[in-house]
Short mmCIF file of C-alpha atoms in Angstrom, two decimals:
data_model
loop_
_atom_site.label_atom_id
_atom_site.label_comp_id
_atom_site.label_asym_id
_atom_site.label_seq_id
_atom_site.Cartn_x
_atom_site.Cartn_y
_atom_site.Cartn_z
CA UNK S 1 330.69 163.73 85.52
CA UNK S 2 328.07 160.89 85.89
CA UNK S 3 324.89 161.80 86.80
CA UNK S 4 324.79 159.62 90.10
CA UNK S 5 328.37 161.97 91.07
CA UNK S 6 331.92 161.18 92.43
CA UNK S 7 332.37 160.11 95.67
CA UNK S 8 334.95 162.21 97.06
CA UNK S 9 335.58 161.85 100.89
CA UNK S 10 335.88 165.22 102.96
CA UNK S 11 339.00 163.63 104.25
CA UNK S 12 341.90 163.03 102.33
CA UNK S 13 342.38 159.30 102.35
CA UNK S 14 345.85 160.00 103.14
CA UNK S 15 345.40 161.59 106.19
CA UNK S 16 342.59 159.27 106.95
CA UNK S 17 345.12 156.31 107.21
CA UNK S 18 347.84 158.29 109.18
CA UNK S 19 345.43 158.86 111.68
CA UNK S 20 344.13 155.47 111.88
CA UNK S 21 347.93 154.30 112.44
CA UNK S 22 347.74 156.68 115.78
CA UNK S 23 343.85 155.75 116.73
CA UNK S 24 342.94 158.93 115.66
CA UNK S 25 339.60 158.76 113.45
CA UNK S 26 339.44 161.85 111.07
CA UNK S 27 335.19 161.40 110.17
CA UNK S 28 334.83 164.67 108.21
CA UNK S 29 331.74 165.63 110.64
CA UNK S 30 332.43 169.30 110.76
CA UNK S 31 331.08 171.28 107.85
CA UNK S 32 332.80 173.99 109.11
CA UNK S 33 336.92 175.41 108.64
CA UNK S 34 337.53 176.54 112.62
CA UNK S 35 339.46 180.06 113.26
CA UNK S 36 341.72 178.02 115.70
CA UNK S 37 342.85 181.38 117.53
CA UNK S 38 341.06 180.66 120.44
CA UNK S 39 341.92 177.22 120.34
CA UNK S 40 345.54 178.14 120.42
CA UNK S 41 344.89 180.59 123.32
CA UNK S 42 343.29 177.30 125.31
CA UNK S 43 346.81 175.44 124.36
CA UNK S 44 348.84 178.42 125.57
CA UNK S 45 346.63 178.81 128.57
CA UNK S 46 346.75 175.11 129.33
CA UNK S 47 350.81 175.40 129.03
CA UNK S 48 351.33 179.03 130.99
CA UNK S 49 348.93 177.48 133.87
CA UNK S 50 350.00 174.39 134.08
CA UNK S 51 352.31 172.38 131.97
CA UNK S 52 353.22 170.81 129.10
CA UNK S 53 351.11 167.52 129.78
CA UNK S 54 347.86 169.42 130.52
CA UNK S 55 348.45 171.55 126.89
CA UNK S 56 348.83 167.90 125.48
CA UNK S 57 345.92 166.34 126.65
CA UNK S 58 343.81 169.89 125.60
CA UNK S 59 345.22 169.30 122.34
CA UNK S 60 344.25 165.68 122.38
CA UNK S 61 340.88 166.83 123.57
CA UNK S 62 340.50 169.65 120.62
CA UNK S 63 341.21 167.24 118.19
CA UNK S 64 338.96 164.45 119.04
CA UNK S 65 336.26 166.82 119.50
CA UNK S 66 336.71 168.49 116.21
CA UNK S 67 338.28 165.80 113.85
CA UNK S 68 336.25 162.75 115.03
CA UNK S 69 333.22 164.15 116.89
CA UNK S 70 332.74 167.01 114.44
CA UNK S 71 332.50 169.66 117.27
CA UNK S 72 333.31 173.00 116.12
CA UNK S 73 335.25 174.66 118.49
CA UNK S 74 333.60 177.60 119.68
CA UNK S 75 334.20 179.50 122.97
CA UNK S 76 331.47 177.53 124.35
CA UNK S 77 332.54 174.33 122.90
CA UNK S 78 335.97 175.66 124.16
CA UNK S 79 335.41 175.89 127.98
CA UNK S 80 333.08 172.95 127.90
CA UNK S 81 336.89 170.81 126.28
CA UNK S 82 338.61 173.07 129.14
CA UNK S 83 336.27 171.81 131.83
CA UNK S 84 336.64 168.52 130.73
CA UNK S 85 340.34 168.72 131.17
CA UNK S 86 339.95 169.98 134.57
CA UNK S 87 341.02 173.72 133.83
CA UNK S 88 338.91 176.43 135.51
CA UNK S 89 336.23 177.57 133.00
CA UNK S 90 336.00 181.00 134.16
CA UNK S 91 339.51 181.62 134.12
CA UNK S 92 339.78 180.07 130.82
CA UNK S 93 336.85 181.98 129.10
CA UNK S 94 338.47 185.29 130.83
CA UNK S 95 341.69 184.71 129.03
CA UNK S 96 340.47 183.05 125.44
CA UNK S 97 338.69 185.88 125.18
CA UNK S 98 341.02 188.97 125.86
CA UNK S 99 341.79 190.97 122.87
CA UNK S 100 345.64 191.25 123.71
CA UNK S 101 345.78 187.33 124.22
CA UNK S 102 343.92 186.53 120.72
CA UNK S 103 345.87 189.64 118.87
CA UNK S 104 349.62 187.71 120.49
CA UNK S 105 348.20 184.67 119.07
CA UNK S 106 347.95 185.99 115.37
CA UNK S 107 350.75 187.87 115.58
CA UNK S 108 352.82 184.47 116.66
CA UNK S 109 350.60 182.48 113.56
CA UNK S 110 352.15 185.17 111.19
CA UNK S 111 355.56 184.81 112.48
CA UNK S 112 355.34 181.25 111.86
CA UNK S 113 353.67 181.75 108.06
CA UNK S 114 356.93 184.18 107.66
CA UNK S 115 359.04 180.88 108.52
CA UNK S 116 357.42 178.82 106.42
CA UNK S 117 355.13 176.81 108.24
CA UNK S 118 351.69 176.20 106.68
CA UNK S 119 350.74 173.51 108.32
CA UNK S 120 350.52 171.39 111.79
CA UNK S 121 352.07 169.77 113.04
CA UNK S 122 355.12 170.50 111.92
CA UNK S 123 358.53 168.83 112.13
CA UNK S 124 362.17 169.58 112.52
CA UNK S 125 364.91 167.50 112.33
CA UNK S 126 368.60 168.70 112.87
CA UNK S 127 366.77 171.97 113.49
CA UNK S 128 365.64 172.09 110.22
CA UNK S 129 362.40 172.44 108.67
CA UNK S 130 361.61 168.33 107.66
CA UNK S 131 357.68 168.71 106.37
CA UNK S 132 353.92 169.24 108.07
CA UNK S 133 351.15 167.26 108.40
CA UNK S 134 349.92 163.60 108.76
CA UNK S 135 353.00 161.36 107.20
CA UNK S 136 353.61 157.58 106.99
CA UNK S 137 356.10 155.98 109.52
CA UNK S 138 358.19 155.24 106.61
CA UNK S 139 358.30 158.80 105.67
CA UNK S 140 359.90 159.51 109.03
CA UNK S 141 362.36 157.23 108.90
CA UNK S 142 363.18 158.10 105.17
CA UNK S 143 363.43 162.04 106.87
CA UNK S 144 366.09 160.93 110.17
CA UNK S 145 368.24 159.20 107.63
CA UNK S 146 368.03 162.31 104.88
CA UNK S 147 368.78 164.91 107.60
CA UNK S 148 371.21 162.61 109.67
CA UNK S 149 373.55 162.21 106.37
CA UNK S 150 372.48 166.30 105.26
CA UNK S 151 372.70 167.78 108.47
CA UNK S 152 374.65 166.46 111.45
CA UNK S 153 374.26 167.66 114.67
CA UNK S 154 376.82 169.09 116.08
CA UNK S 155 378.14 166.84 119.38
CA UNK S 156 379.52 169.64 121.24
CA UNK S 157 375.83 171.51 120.88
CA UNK S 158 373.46 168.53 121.38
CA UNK S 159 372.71 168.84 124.42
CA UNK S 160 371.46 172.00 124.60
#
């Protein structure tokens, strides 16, 4: 190795490019690998209290905070994204912090390790498990065609 070093970026140029596809900027701020079980809680609290839509724009919230601001998401770092998406902090901090809630949230992570998933997001096409992670457009289409030919869906069980 030279004496002046590599440079290696702290975020795979891969991913770095996906994300700038989707005007998501992955900056590498956080030193830090998060436990995301309280972050999870936050989604599932965001989703049991309200919807769908508010769970997506926590998530959006999370990952700008963490991925692009370098904010490490600790409970107080937690309620303060909560707040921010109009969810009530106190309720919020109540439930991200309950022992049964954060125990249900590992035991769902290990269910989903069991099934194969390592990484998020994670796709499925033709219920089937197509890859995780930050692909290339190209990659998707090259996946809908692969699974399309591999495994049709059924037409009398689409819609359901």
């Amino acid at each position: 190795m030279p004496l002046e070093g590599v440079v290696k970026p702290r975020v795979n140029p891969k991913v770095k490019a996906a994300g700038e596809e989707v005007s998501i900027n992955f900056t590498g701020k956080c030193e830090r690998y998060p436990n995301t079980v309280a972050s999870h809680a936050l989604l599932e609290f965001a989703r049991q209290q309200h919807d769908c839509e508010k769970q997506n724009q926590v998530q959006e919230l999370l990952f700008k905070a963490y991925f692009t601001d370098g904010i490490y998401p600790d409970v107080k770092n937690l309620l303060n994204i909560a707040a921010s998406a109009g969810l009530d902090k106190a309720a919020v901090k109540k439930y991200i912090t309950d022992e049964q809630v954060l125990l249900s949230v590992e035991t769902k992570s290990r269910e989903w390790k069991q099934k194969g998933v390592k990484g998020v997001p994670m796709f499925y096409i033709n219920g089937q498990q197509a890859f995780s992670g930050a692909q290339e457009k190209s990659a998707f289409v090259k996946a809908f065609k692969t699974f399309a030919e591999k495994y049709p869906v059924n037409s009398s069980t689409s819609s359901q």
